[in-house]
Short mmCIF file of C-alpha atoms and ligand atoms in Angstrom, two decimals:
data_model
loop_
_atom_site.label_atom_id
_atom_site.label_comp_id
_atom_site.label_asym_id
_atom_site.label_seq_id
_atom_site.Cartn_x
_atom_site.Cartn_y
_atom_site.Cartn_z
CA UNK Q 1 -21.04 -17.82 -16.38
CA UNK Q 2 -23.34 -15.45 -18.28
CA UNK Q 3 -20.73 -14.78 -20.94
CA UNK Q 4 -18.85 -16.84 -23.51
CA UNK Q 5 -15.11 -16.62 -23.03
CA UNK Q 6 -14.50 -18.45 -26.31
CA UNK Q 7 -16.35 -15.75 -28.23
CA UNK Q 8 -14.32 -13.10 -26.45
CA UNK Q 9 -11.07 -14.87 -27.30
CA UNK Q 10 -12.09 -14.92 -30.92
CA UNK Q 11 -12.78 -11.22 -30.80
CA UNK Q 12 -9.37 -10.51 -29.24
CA UNK Q 13 -7.29 -12.56 -31.66
CA UNK Q 14 -3.79 -11.15 -31.94
CA UNK Q 15 -3.58 -9.95 -28.35
CA UNK Q 16 -1.43 -11.69 -25.73
CA UNK Q 17 -3.81 -13.99 -23.83
CA UNK Q 18 -3.53 -16.83 -21.33
CA UNK Q 19 -6.38 -19.17 -20.41
CA UNK Q 20 -4.52 -22.01 -18.70
CA UNK Q 21 -6.52 -22.17 -15.44
CA UNK Q 22 -3.40 -22.59 -13.31
CA UNK Q 23 -1.71 -19.51 -14.79
CA UNK Q 24 -4.92 -17.49 -14.75
CA UNK Q 25 -5.37 -18.31 -11.07
CA UNK Q 26 -1.83 -17.11 -10.33
CA UNK Q 27 -2.62 -13.77 -11.93
CA UNK Q 28 -5.94 -13.57 -10.09
CA UNK Q 29 -4.32 -13.32 -6.67
CA UNK Q 30 -2.55 -10.66 -4.68
CA UNK Q 31 -1.32 -10.47 -1.08
CA UNK Q 32 -4.89 -10.93 0.26
CA UNK Q 33 -3.63 -13.87 2.34
CA UNK Q 34 -2.12 -11.43 4.85
CA UNK Q 35 -5.64 -11.45 6.24
CA UNK Q 36 -7.05 -14.72 7.55
CA UNK Q 37 -10.52 -13.30 6.87
CA UNK Q 38 -9.83 -12.52 3.20
CA UNK Q 39 -7.96 -15.80 2.84
CA UNK Q 40 -11.14 -17.63 3.88
CA UNK Q 41 -13.44 -15.52 1.68
CA UNK Q 42 -11.37 -15.18 -1.50
CA UNK Q 43 -9.05 -18.15 -1.81
CA UNK Q 44 -11.14 -19.78 -4.56
CA UNK Q 45 -11.43 -16.66 -6.74
CA UNK Q 46 -10.09 -16.82 -10.28
CA UNK Q 47 -10.56 -15.02 -13.57
CA UNK Q 48 -11.22 -16.84 -16.85
CA UNK Q 49 -8.67 -15.16 -19.07
CA UNK Q 50 -5.59 -12.97 -18.63
CA UNK Q 51 -5.10 -10.41 -21.38
CA UNK Q 52 -1.84 -8.46 -21.53
CA UNK Q 53 -2.17 -5.33 -23.67
CA UNK Q 54 0.99 -3.69 -25.03
CA UNK Q 55 -0.44 -0.23 -25.48
CA UNK Q 56 -3.50 1.92 -24.95
CA UNK Q 57 -5.04 0.94 -28.29
CA UNK Q 58 -5.04 -2.68 -27.13
CA UNK Q 59 -6.59 -1.69 -23.78
CA UNK Q 60 -9.39 -0.01 -25.71
CA UNK Q 61 -9.87 -3.11 -27.85
CA UNK Q 62 -10.22 -5.30 -24.76
CA UNK Q 63 -12.63 -2.95 -22.98
CA UNK Q 64 -14.78 -2.54 -26.06
CA UNK Q 65 -15.07 -6.29 -26.61
CA UNK Q 66 -15.74 -7.01 -22.94
CA UNK Q 67 -18.35 -4.27 -22.75
CA UNK Q 68 -20.16 -5.68 -25.77
CA UNK Q 69 -20.19 -9.19 -24.30
CA UNK Q 70 -20.79 -8.23 -20.67
CA UNK Q 71 -17.50 -9.65 -19.41
CA UNK Q 72 -16.06 -8.24 -16.16
CA UNK Q 73 -12.57 -6.71 -16.35
CA UNK Q 74 -10.24 -6.41 -13.37
CA UNK Q 75 -7.04 -4.42 -13.87
CA UNK Q 76 -3.82 -5.72 -12.40
CA UNK Q 77 -0.46 -4.03 -11.98
CA UNK Q 78 1.97 -6.23 -10.09
CA UNK Q 79 -0.62 -7.83 -7.77
CA UNK Q 80 1.01 -6.75 -4.50
CA UNK Q 81 -2.14 -5.21 -2.99
CA UNK Q 82 -3.24 -6.56 0.37
CA UNK Q 83 -7.02 -6.49 0.25
CA UNK Q 84 -7.80 -8.61 -2.80
CA UNK Q 85 -8.04 -5.37 -4.75
CA UNK Q 86 -6.87 -6.99 -7.97
CA UNK Q 87 -8.87 -10.20 -7.53
CA UNK Q 88 -11.67 -10.77 -10.09
CA UNK Q 89 -14.53 -11.69 -7.76
CA UNK Q 90 -16.92 -12.43 -10.64
CA UNK Q 91 -14.31 -13.99 -12.91
CA UNK Q 92 -13.88 -12.63 -16.44
CA UNK Q 93 -10.78 -10.89 -17.75
CA UNK Q 94 -7.73 -10.01 -15.69
CA UNK Q 95 -6.24 -7.04 -17.53
CA UNK Q 96 -2.53 -7.40 -16.89
CA UNK Q 97 -0.84 -4.04 -17.39
CA UNK Q 98 2.68 -5.26 -16.67
CA UNK Q 99 3.85 -4.92 -20.27
CA UNK Q 100 2.83 -1.26 -20.48
CA UNK Q 101 5.87 -0.17 -18.54
CA UNK Q 102 7.61 2.57 -20.52
CA UNK Q 103 8.93 5.71 -18.89
CA UNK Q 104 7.90 8.19 -21.55
CA UNK Q 105 9.16 11.57 -20.51
CA UNK Q 106 11.24 13.09 -17.72
CA UNK Q 107 11.24 16.80 -16.98
CA UNK Q 108 12.09 19.08 -14.12
CA UNK Q 109 10.07 17.80 -11.16
CA UNK Q 110 7.93 15.42 -13.23
CA UNK Q 111 7.87 12.08 -14.94
CA UNK Q 112 5.35 10.58 -17.38
CA UNK Q 113 5.02 6.80 -17.44
CA UNK Q 114 2.82 3.97 -18.56
CA UNK Q 115 0.79 2.36 -15.75
CA UNK Q 116 2.70 -0.90 -15.49
CA UNK Q 117 6.09 0.73 -14.88
CA UNK Q 118 7.70 -0.68 -11.73
CA UNK Q 119 8.42 2.15 -9.30
CA UNK Q 120 12.09 1.24 -8.73
CA UNK Q 121 12.56 1.13 -12.50
CA UNK Q 122 11.10 4.63 -12.86
CA UNK Q 123 13.51 5.81 -10.17
CA UNK Q 124 16.43 4.22 -11.96
CA UNK Q 125 15.61 6.14 -15.11
CA UNK Q 126 14.92 9.50 -13.45
CA UNK Q 127 18.14 9.20 -11.42
CA UNK Q 128 20.18 8.45 -14.51
CA UNK Q 129 18.47 11.22 -16.47
CA UNK Q 130 18.74 14.12 -14.02
CA UNK Q 131 19.38 12.95 -10.44
CA UNK Q 132 15.66 13.01 -9.59
CA UNK Q 133 13.61 10.40 -7.69
CA UNK Q 134 10.01 9.50 -6.84
CA UNK Q 135 8.85 11.47 -3.82
CA UNK Q 136 7.07 8.55 -2.25
CA UNK Q 137 6.73 4.85 -2.79
CA UNK Q 138 5.25 1.79 -1.11
CA UNK Q 139 7.74 -0.52 0.55
CA UNK Q 140 7.03 -2.80 -2.43
CA UNK Q 141 9.13 -0.30 -4.42
CA UNK Q 142 11.05 -3.05 -6.18
CA UNK Q 143 7.94 -4.95 -7.36
CA UNK Q 144 4.89 -2.66 -7.47
CA UNK Q 145 3.63 -0.75 -10.51
CA UNK Q 146 2.84 2.94 -10.43
CA UNK Q 147 -0.68 2.36 -11.77
CA UNK Q 148 -1.36 -0.16 -9.00
CA UNK Q 149 0.03 2.20 -6.39
CA UNK Q 150 -2.35 4.94 -7.51
CA UNK Q 151 -5.26 2.52 -7.93
CA UNK Q 152 -4.83 0.69 -4.65
CA UNK Q 153 -2.09 2.18 -2.45
CA UNK Q 154 -2.08 5.04 -0.01
CA UNK Q 155 1.44 6.26 0.74
CA UNK Q 156 4.60 4.99 2.31
CA UNK Q 157 8.29 5.78 2.19
CA UNK Q 158 8.43 9.56 1.70
CA UNK Q 159 5.05 10.27 3.36
CA UNK Q 160 6.97 11.74 6.31
CA UNK Q 161 7.81 14.67 4.03
CA UNK Q 162 5.15 14.60 1.32
CA UNK Q 163 1.98 13.30 3.00
CA UNK Q 164 -0.38 10.70 1.56
CA UNK Q 165 -0.63 9.67 -2.06
CA UNK Q 166 -4.03 11.35 -2.42
CA UNK Q 167 -2.92 14.65 -0.93
CA UNK Q 168 -2.85 17.59 -3.36
CA UNK Q 169 0.14 17.54 -5.68
CA UNK Q 170 1.27 13.96 -5.22
CA UNK Q 171 -0.10 12.87 -8.58
CA UNK Q 172 -0.08 15.45 -11.38
CA UNK Q 173 -2.14 13.89 -14.13
CA UNK Q 174 -3.78 10.62 -15.06
CA UNK Q 175 -4.98 9.43 -18.41
CA UNK Q 176 -7.72 6.86 -18.26
CA UNK Q 177 -9.83 4.77 -20.60
CA UNK Q 178 -13.52 4.21 -19.83
CA UNK Q 179 -15.54 0.98 -20.03
CA UNK Q 180 -18.21 1.89 -22.58
CA UNK Q 181 -19.45 0.79 -25.99
CA UNK Q 182 -16.93 3.28 -27.38
CA UNK Q 183 -14.28 3.65 -24.67
CA UNK Q 184 -13.18 7.26 -24.17
CA UNK Q 185 -9.72 8.51 -23.26
CA UNK Q 186 -9.84 11.16 -20.55
CA UNK Q 187 -7.11 13.33 -19.08
CA UNK Q 188 -7.70 13.97 -15.38
CA UNK Q 189 -6.07 16.73 -13.35
CA UNK Q 190 -6.95 18.73 -10.25
CA UNK Q 191 -10.20 17.77 -8.56
CA UNK Q 192 -10.85 15.10 -11.20
CA UNK Q 193 -7.89 13.02 -10.02
CA UNK Q 194 -9.93 12.00 -6.98
CA UNK Q 195 -12.44 10.25 -9.17
CA UNK Q 196 -10.07 7.36 -9.82
CA UNK Q 197 -7.31 7.50 -7.21
CA UNK Q 198 -7.63 4.61 -4.76
CA UNK Q 199 -10.76 3.42 -6.59
CA UNK Q 200 -9.32 -0.08 -7.17
CA UNK Q 201 -9.80 0.33 -10.91
CA UNK Q 202 -13.59 0.26 -10.52
CA UNK Q 203 -14.20 3.29 -12.70
CA UNK Q 204 -11.52 3.50 -15.38
CA UNK Q 205 -8.24 2.00 -16.53
CA UNK Q 206 -5.22 4.24 -15.95
CA UNK Q 207 -3.09 4.22 -19.10
CA UNK Q 208 -0.68 7.05 -18.31
CA UNK Q 209 0.60 8.67 -15.13
CA UNK Q 210 2.32 11.97 -14.56
CA UNK Q 211 3.96 12.08 -11.13
CA UNK Q 212 6.11 14.66 -9.31
CA UNK Q 213 9.82 14.13 -8.66
CA UNK Q 214 12.24 15.44 -6.04
CA UNK Q 215 16.06 15.69 -6.09
CA UNK Q 216 17.54 12.21 -5.65
CA UNK Q 217 19.70 11.20 -2.67
CA UNK Q 218 21.60 8.11 -1.68
CA UNK Q 219 19.66 7.91 1.56
CA UNK Q 220 21.59 7.00 4.67
CA UNK Q 221 19.89 4.22 6.60
CA UNK Q 222 20.02 4.33 10.38
CA UNK Q 223 18.62 2.00 13.04
CA UNK Q 224 18.40 3.36 16.56
CA UNK Q 225 17.74 0.94 19.44
CA UNK Q 226 15.75 1.82 22.59
CA UNK Q 227 15.34 -0.01 25.87
CA UNK Q 228 11.84 1.38 26.06
CA UNK Q 229 9.39 1.57 23.13
CA UNK Q 230 7.65 4.80 24.15
CA UNK Q 231 11.02 6.57 24.45
CA UNK Q 232 11.63 5.51 20.85
CA UNK Q 233 8.17 6.70 19.78
CA UNK Q 234 8.73 10.13 21.37
CA UNK Q 235 12.16 10.37 19.76
CA UNK Q 236 10.59 9.53 16.40
CA UNK Q 237 7.89 12.15 16.90
CA UNK Q 238 10.49 14.81 17.79
CA UNK Q 239 12.68 13.93 14.84
CA UNK Q 240 9.66 14.00 12.52
CA UNK Q 241 9.05 17.59 13.63
CA UNK Q 242 12.57 18.73 12.65
CA UNK Q 243 11.70 20.29 9.31
CA UNK Q 244 15.33 21.10 8.50
CA UNK Q 245 16.40 17.47 8.62
CA UNK Q 246 15.46 15.84 5.34
CA UNK Q 247 14.20 12.31 5.88
CA UNK Q 248 12.25 9.66 4.01
CA UNK Q 249 11.34 7.15 6.70
CA UNK Q 250 10.70 7.17 10.47
CA UNK Q 251 9.50 3.79 11.73
CA UNK Q 252 9.33 2.79 15.40
CA UNK Q 253 8.89 -0.94 16.01
CA UNK Q 254 8.42 -2.45 19.46
CA UNK Q 255 10.47 -5.31 20.90
CA UNK Q 256 10.66 -8.22 20.32
CA UNK Q 257 9.67 -7.79 16.63
CA UNK Q 258 13.08 -6.43 15.48
CA UNK Q 259 14.95 -9.34 17.02
CA UNK Q 260 12.45 -12.09 16.32
CA UNK Q 261 11.25 -11.17 12.84
CA UNK Q 262 13.29 -8.45 11.14
CA UNK Q 263 16.83 -9.63 11.39
CA UNK Q 264 17.54 -12.95 9.73
CA UNK Q 265 20.52 -13.64 11.96
CA UNK Q 266 19.11 -11.81 15.00
CA UNK Q 267 22.16 -9.58 14.92
CA UNK Q 268 21.06 -5.98 14.99
CA UNK Q 269 18.84 -5.82 18.06
CA UNK Q 270 18.60 -7.53 21.43
CA UNK Q 271 15.33 -9.33 22.08
CA UNK Q 272 14.21 -6.64 24.55
CA UNK Q 273 15.20 -3.78 22.27
CA UNK Q 274 12.73 -1.63 20.32
CA UNK Q 275 14.01 0.20 17.26
CA UNK Q 276 13.38 3.24 15.10
CA UNK Q 277 14.23 2.73 11.40
CA UNK Q 278 15.34 5.86 9.55
CA UNK Q 279 16.26 7.08 6.09
CA UNK Q 280 18.13 10.41 6.29
CA UNK Q 281 19.55 12.50 3.43
CA UNK Q 282 23.37 12.31 3.56
CA UNK Q 283 23.76 16.10 3.86
CA UNK Q 284 21.43 16.02 6.90
CA UNK Q 285 23.40 13.38 8.81
CA UNK Q 286 25.39 15.92 10.81
CA UNK Q 287 22.20 17.67 11.89
CA UNK Q 288 20.57 14.34 12.61
CA UNK Q 289 23.47 13.23 14.82
CA UNK Q 290 23.26 16.54 16.66
CA UNK Q 291 19.54 15.98 17.18
CA UNK Q 292 20.25 12.45 18.32
CA UNK Q 293 22.86 13.62 20.82
CA UNK Q 294 20.46 16.15 22.35
CA UNK Q 295 17.48 13.81 22.34
CA UNK Q 296 19.26 10.92 23.99
CA UNK Q 297 22.06 12.67 25.85
CA UNK Q 298 20.07 13.99 28.77
CA UNK Q 299 18.64 11.91 31.56
CA UNK Q 300 15.14 13.35 31.11
CA UNK Q 301 14.79 11.34 27.89
CA UNK Q 302 14.67 8.22 30.08
CA UNK Q 303 15.63 4.76 28.85
CA UNK Q 304 18.83 3.86 27.09
CA UNK Q 305 19.37 4.21 23.39
CA UNK Q 306 22.12 3.44 20.90
CA UNK Q 307 22.71 3.66 17.19
CA UNK Q 308 22.68 0.03 16.04
CA UNK Q 309 23.30 0.48 12.35
CA UNK Q 310 24.42 3.17 9.91
CA UNK Q 311 24.63 2.35 6.22
CA UNK Q 312 27.36 4.99 5.78
CA UNK Q 313 29.57 3.13 8.26
CA UNK Q 314 28.94 -0.39 7.05
CA UNK Q 315 30.71 -2.50 4.47
CA UNK Q 316 28.83 -4.50 1.81
CA UNK Q 317 29.91 -7.64 3.62
CA UNK Q 318 28.47 -6.44 6.93
CA UNK Q 319 25.09 -5.68 5.48
CA UNK Q 320 24.58 -9.04 3.85
CA UNK Q 321 21.89 -10.02 6.30
CA UNK Q 322 19.94 -6.80 6.00
CA UNK Q 323 17.65 -5.74 3.14
CA UNK Q 324 17.16 -2.01 2.47
CA UNK Q 325 15.53 -0.64 5.66
CA UNK Q 326 12.33 0.26 3.83
CA UNK Q 327 11.88 -3.49 3.30
CA UNK Q 328 11.60 -3.81 7.08
CA UNK Q 329 9.04 -1.00 7.27
CA UNK Q 330 5.44 -0.29 6.20
CA UNK Q 331 3.77 -3.53 5.28
CA UNK Q 332 7.07 -5.34 4.96
CA UNK Q 333 7.17 -5.51 8.76
CA UNK Q 334 4.10 -7.74 8.56
CA UNK Q 335 5.61 -9.82 5.76
CA UNK Q 336 8.83 -10.38 7.76
CA UNK Q 337 6.81 -11.43 10.80
CA UNK Q 338 4.64 -13.82 8.78
CA UNK Q 339 7.72 -15.52 7.39
CA UNK Q 340 8.53 -16.57 10.95
CA UNK Q 341 5.04 -17.00 12.41
CA UNK Q 342 2.20 -17.90 10.10
CA UNK Q 343 -0.57 -16.87 12.48
CA UNK Q 344 0.43 -13.20 12.46
CA UNK Q 345 -1.74 -10.63 10.79
CA UNK Q 346 -2.03 -6.86 11.18
CA UNK Q 347 -4.17 -3.75 11.44
CA UNK Q 348 -4.03 -0.27 9.95
CA UNK Q 349 -4.57 2.39 12.58
CA UNK Q 350 -4.56 6.17 12.59
CA UNK Q 351 -3.43 7.87 15.78
CA UNK Q 352 -4.86 11.34 15.16
CA UNK Q 353 -2.88 14.54 15.76
CA UNK Q 354 -2.25 16.01 18.30
CA UNK Q 355 -2.83 13.24 20.85
CA UNK Q 356 -0.93 10.51 19.02
CA UNK Q 357 1.69 9.69 21.65
CA UNK Q 358 -0.78 9.42 24.54
CA UNK Q 359 -3.07 7.27 22.40
CA UNK Q 360 -0.25 4.96 21.33
CA UNK Q 361 0.82 4.47 24.93
CA UNK Q 362 -2.71 3.80 26.11
CA UNK Q 363 -3.56 1.35 23.34
CA UNK Q 364 -0.37 -0.67 23.52
CA UNK Q 365 -0.53 -0.90 27.27
CA UNK Q 366 -4.06 -2.26 26.88
CA UNK Q 367 -3.17 -5.03 24.41
CA UNK Q 368 0.36 -5.95 25.52
CA UNK Q 369 1.97 -8.80 23.57
CA UNK Q 370 -1.17 -9.62 21.61
CA UNK Q 371 -0.75 -6.52 19.39
CA UNK Q 372 2.97 -5.59 19.04
CA UNK Q 373 3.38 -1.93 18.07
CA UNK Q 374 4.64 -0.74 14.68
CA UNK Q 375 4.31 2.96 13.82
CA UNK Q 376 4.91 4.95 10.64
CA UNK Q 377 5.30 8.68 11.09
CA UNK Q 378 3.75 10.85 8.39
CA UNK Q 379 3.06 14.48 7.67
CA UNK Q 380 -0.67 14.85 7.40
CA UNK Q 381 -1.98 18.26 6.24
CA UNK Q 382 1.09 19.91 7.74
CA UNK Q 383 0.93 18.14 11.10
CA UNK Q 384 3.13 15.27 12.21
CA UNK Q 385 1.27 12.21 13.31
CA UNK Q 386 1.48 8.51 12.74
CA UNK Q 387 -0.18 5.50 11.32
CA UNK Q 388 0.20 2.15 12.94
CA UNK Q 389 0.51 -1.18 11.26
CA UNK Q 390 0.58 -3.18 14.48
CA UNK Q 391 1.05 -6.91 14.27
CA UNK Q 392 -1.72 -9.07 15.65
CA UNK Q 393 -1.28 -12.57 17.01
CA UNK Q 394 -4.42 -13.98 15.43
CA UNK Q 395 -6.68 -16.17 17.48
CA UNK Q 396 -10.05 -15.97 15.74
CA UNK Q 397 -12.11 -13.56 13.64
CA UNK Q 398 -14.32 -12.57 16.52
CA UNK Q 399 -11.37 -11.45 18.62
CA UNK Q 400 -9.88 -9.63 15.60
CA UNK Q 401 -13.11 -7.63 15.27
CA UNK Q 402 -13.07 -6.95 18.98
CA UNK Q 403 -9.49 -5.62 18.83
CA UNK Q 404 -10.54 -3.22 16.07
CA UNK Q 405 -13.61 -2.06 17.98
CA UNK Q 406 -11.50 -1.37 21.07
CA UNK Q 407 -9.11 0.77 18.96
CA UNK Q 408 -12.00 2.80 17.59
CA UNK Q 409 -13.60 3.17 21.02
CA UNK Q 410 -10.29 4.47 22.33
CA UNK Q 411 -10.18 7.09 19.53
CA UNK Q 412 -7.95 5.44 16.92
CA UNK Q 413 -9.75 4.94 13.57
CA UNK Q 414 -9.09 1.64 11.80
CA UNK Q 415 -8.65 1.26 8.04
CA UNK Q 416 -9.74 -2.33 8.01
CA UNK Q 417 -7.31 -4.51 6.02
CA UNK Q 418 -9.61 -7.52 6.41
CA UNK Q 419 -12.23 -6.28 3.93
CA UNK Q 420 -12.17 -6.33 0.13
CA UNK Q 421 -14.51 -3.37 -0.48
CA UNK Q 422 -13.43 0.25 -0.83
CA UNK Q 423 -15.89 1.46 1.77
CA UNK Q 424 -15.25 -1.07 4.53
CA UNK Q 425 -11.48 -0.72 4.12
CA UNK Q 426 -11.72 3.06 4.14
CA UNK Q 427 -14.05 5.68 5.53
CA UNK Q 428 -17.05 3.33 5.93
CA UNK Q 429 -19.19 5.58 3.80
CA UNK Q 430 -20.03 6.13 0.15
CA UNK Q 431 -17.51 8.10 -1.88
CA UNK Q 432 -20.02 10.10 -3.91
CA UNK Q 433 -17.39 11.34 -6.38
CA UNK Q 434 -16.12 7.85 -7.22
CA UNK Q 435 -19.66 6.50 -7.44
CA UNK Q 436 -20.84 9.28 -9.75
CA UNK Q 437 -17.83 8.75 -11.96
CA UNK Q 438 -18.47 5.00 -12.12
CA UNK Q 439 -21.97 5.72 -13.47
CA UNK Q 440 -20.31 7.68 -16.29
CA UNK Q 441 -17.25 5.60 -16.98
CA UNK Q 442 -18.55 2.08 -16.31
CA UNK Q 443 -22.32 2.15 -16.87
CA UNK Q 444 -22.65 -1.65 -17.00
CA UNK Q 445 -20.68 -2.11 -13.76
CA UNK Q 446 -18.11 -4.40 -15.34
CA UNK Q 447 -14.90 -2.95 -13.88
CA UNK Q 448 -13.59 -4.90 -10.86
CA UNK Q 449 -17.07 -5.97 -9.67
CA UNK Q 450 -17.86 -6.27 -5.98
CA UNK Q 451 -15.36 -3.72 -4.71
CA UNK Q 452 -17.67 -0.68 -4.46
CA UNK Q 453 -20.64 -1.33 -2.19
CA UNK Q 454 -22.30 1.96 -3.16
CA UNK Q 455 -22.68 0.60 -6.69
CA UNK Q 456 -24.15 -2.78 -5.73
CA UNK Q 457 -26.10 -2.00 -2.60
CA UNK Q 458 -26.73 1.70 -1.97
CA UNK Q 459 -28.80 0.81 1.11
CA UNK Q 460 -25.96 -1.00 2.88
CA UNK Q 461 -25.83 0.01 6.53
CA UNK Q 462 -22.23 0.56 7.66
CA UNK Q 463 -23.24 0.96 11.27
CA UNK Q 464 -24.71 -2.56 11.37
CA UNK Q 465 -21.25 -4.12 12.01
CA UNK Q 466 -22.08 -6.64 9.29
CA UNK Q 467 -19.56 -7.59 6.62
CA UNK Q 468 -20.76 -6.87 3.08
CA UNK Q 469 -21.48 -10.04 1.12
CA UNK Q 470 -21.06 -9.51 -2.62
CA UNK Q 471 -23.82 -11.48 -4.38
CA UNK Q 472 -21.78 -11.70 -7.61
CA UNK Q 473 -18.92 -13.56 -5.93
CA UNK Q 474 -17.89 -16.81 -7.63
CA UNK Q 475 -19.00 -19.74 -5.59
CA UNK Q 476 -16.29 -21.91 -4.07
CA UNK Q 477 -16.43 -25.36 -5.60
P1 FAD I 1 -2.07 -4.21 -7.84
O1 FAD I 1 -2.12 -5.00 -6.59
O2 FAD I 1 -1.87 -4.95 -9.09
O3 FAD I 1 -3.38 -3.32 -7.97
C1 FAD I 1 -3.83 -2.51 -6.94
C2 FAD I 1 -5.22 -1.98 -7.29
O4 FAD I 1 -5.13 -1.06 -8.36
C3 FAD I 1 -6.19 -3.06 -7.77
O5 FAD I 1 -7.47 -2.73 -7.35
C4 FAD I 1 -6.11 -2.98 -9.27
O6 FAD I 1 -7.32 -3.43 -9.85
C5 FAD I 1 -5.89 -1.51 -9.48
N1 FAD I 1 -5.10 -1.19 -10.67
C6 FAD I 1 -3.88 -1.70 -11.02
N2 FAD I 1 -3.46 -1.13 -12.16
C7 FAD I 1 -4.43 -0.26 -12.55
C8 FAD I 1 -4.61 0.61 -13.67
N3 FAD I 1 -3.68 0.73 -14.61
N4 FAD I 1 -5.74 1.35 -13.74
C9 FAD I 1 -6.69 1.26 -12.78
N5 FAD I 1 -6.59 0.46 -11.72
C10 FAD I 1 -5.47 -0.29 -11.60
N6 FAD I 1 0.88 0.01 -0.09
C11 FAD I 1 1.14 1.28 0.22
O7 FAD I 1 0.38 2.17 -0.17
N7 FAD I 1 2.23 1.62 0.98
C12 FAD I 1 3.12 0.68 1.39
O8 FAD I 1 4.12 1.04 2.01
C13 FAD I 1 2.87 -0.68 1.10
N8 FAD I 1 3.70 -1.66 1.53
C14 FAD I 1 3.45 -2.96 1.17
C15 FAD I 1 4.32 -3.99 1.60
C16 FAD I 1 4.07 -5.32 1.28
C17 FAD I 1 5.05 -6.38 1.72
C18 FAD I 1 2.93 -5.64 0.51
C19 FAD I 1 2.64 -7.06 0.13
C20 FAD I 1 2.07 -4.64 0.10
C21 FAD I 1 2.31 -3.31 0.42
N9 FAD I 1 1.46 -2.28 -0.03
C22 FAD I 1 1.72 -0.98 0.32
C23 FAD I 1 0.35 -2.57 -0.94
C24 FAD I 1 0.81 -2.58 -2.43
O9 FAD I 1 2.06 -3.22 -2.56
C25 FAD I 1 0.97 -1.21 -3.01
O10 FAD I 1 -0.18 -0.44 -2.83
C26 FAD I 1 1.35 -1.25 -4.50
O11 FAD I 1 1.63 0.04 -4.92
C27 FAD I 1 0.32 -1.84 -5.39
O12 FAD I 1 0.85 -1.87 -6.70
P2 FAD I 1 0.59 -3.11 -7.66
O13 FAD I 1 1.16 -2.80 -8.99
O14 FAD I 1 1.03 -4.37 -7.05
O15 FAD I 1 -0.98 -3.04 -7.72
#
């Protein structure tokens, strides 16, 4: 490499560092292997050194030294991202933020934390303090850090009420440190938040987060079974539109996934049964059951349905085989499926409002068993619609591309989870705000190299259907 890691280590004496190649490699990986494409491209990637700062002053020390010596720095929260976001493509330092995990301050409707705080841990503290909880979290709630969620996530459990992570109001303030000769500490609010949210840590290290809170509930988990998937999807759509029923999760999943992959002892659903997973506030259960009765009680609804599981009617003993329902939803559905069948991967699809139900029906009829349906209902700028994280029985990369193209041709945009760059995984265009901020905050281009095409190759043609090849990628040996 172009830099001397031994000199850097000297410079960082006193900080917690690991350079054992086996351990460094462990901390250089995330859940990229969900994608057979990323698995092929990134499997060999490893940093040279893991540095674990205990506070912001130590972050600044690391950035300053790495800037001076031209060493790349890739931040890492808990490493649960799915697109190789936290993988150091050009080697260098993995900046492990896991030890910066304090919850600093809890107020009415807000919490201030360090970036490495695990989301479930934050919730534990805000619940104990004043019966408040995080409005939204990824299904990796029990393992993911808040800094990693903001740097690389997009929404999840709670998005049915609160929208996406980057929607106005879902993060209140971020404090970041820049990658310069003299790193600066900046407080970002308002419009400025968008400079670094979902930027994969390419333009600043988040050292403090202020996030909004909502009143905490002991959410009631419900699983409703349907003989017909589209009946379940329509039910989910109707329930999502009931603004008076407070809910945190609405997840339709087509048969046979619930039986084959989600239930360890195959107990909660028949093989031909589709399900809708729900989290409902306890005080809304009566209203929910009334909704349920109306929605399924008349013949016009078509197809049979039944409530298969209610956490408020189940003993500890009975639920032994079931994790919390959110660990069957979002990208946990894919994880559960992969535990049973290694050749399964997935897509991320948007079914735009208002035609979502027609589009879902059309697309899933087209693909049949090759692409089993999995939907996540969300509130998107005030309208109810849904994302899909359909499973895909992988055959080869060419067919995977084809499946994505067919989705887009049918009117369902894909957020490609088989690409490691911000642009190809997102809107397939330059994010001018993030790029401009990178010029300011990371002038040498040392933060998480290779993840922002606009920085490396401004001429890249997104319409060419070609995958971006990062020239700075470590070669596989
Ligand atoms: P990491 O993977 O460590 O990092 C994510 C990105 O943020 C990386 O680019 C990293 O460089 C950057 N980063 C980390 N810390 C900082 C920092 N302090 N400053 C700047 N940049 C930083 N995602 C969702 O959005 N919703 C879901 O429901 C969801 N479900 C999932 C289910 C499973 C089973 C899996 C494996 C993943 C899922 N994900 C989901 C993806 C991921 O778990 C979440 O986005 C999670 O919040 C990432 O947090 P992390 O601490 O693991 O981040």
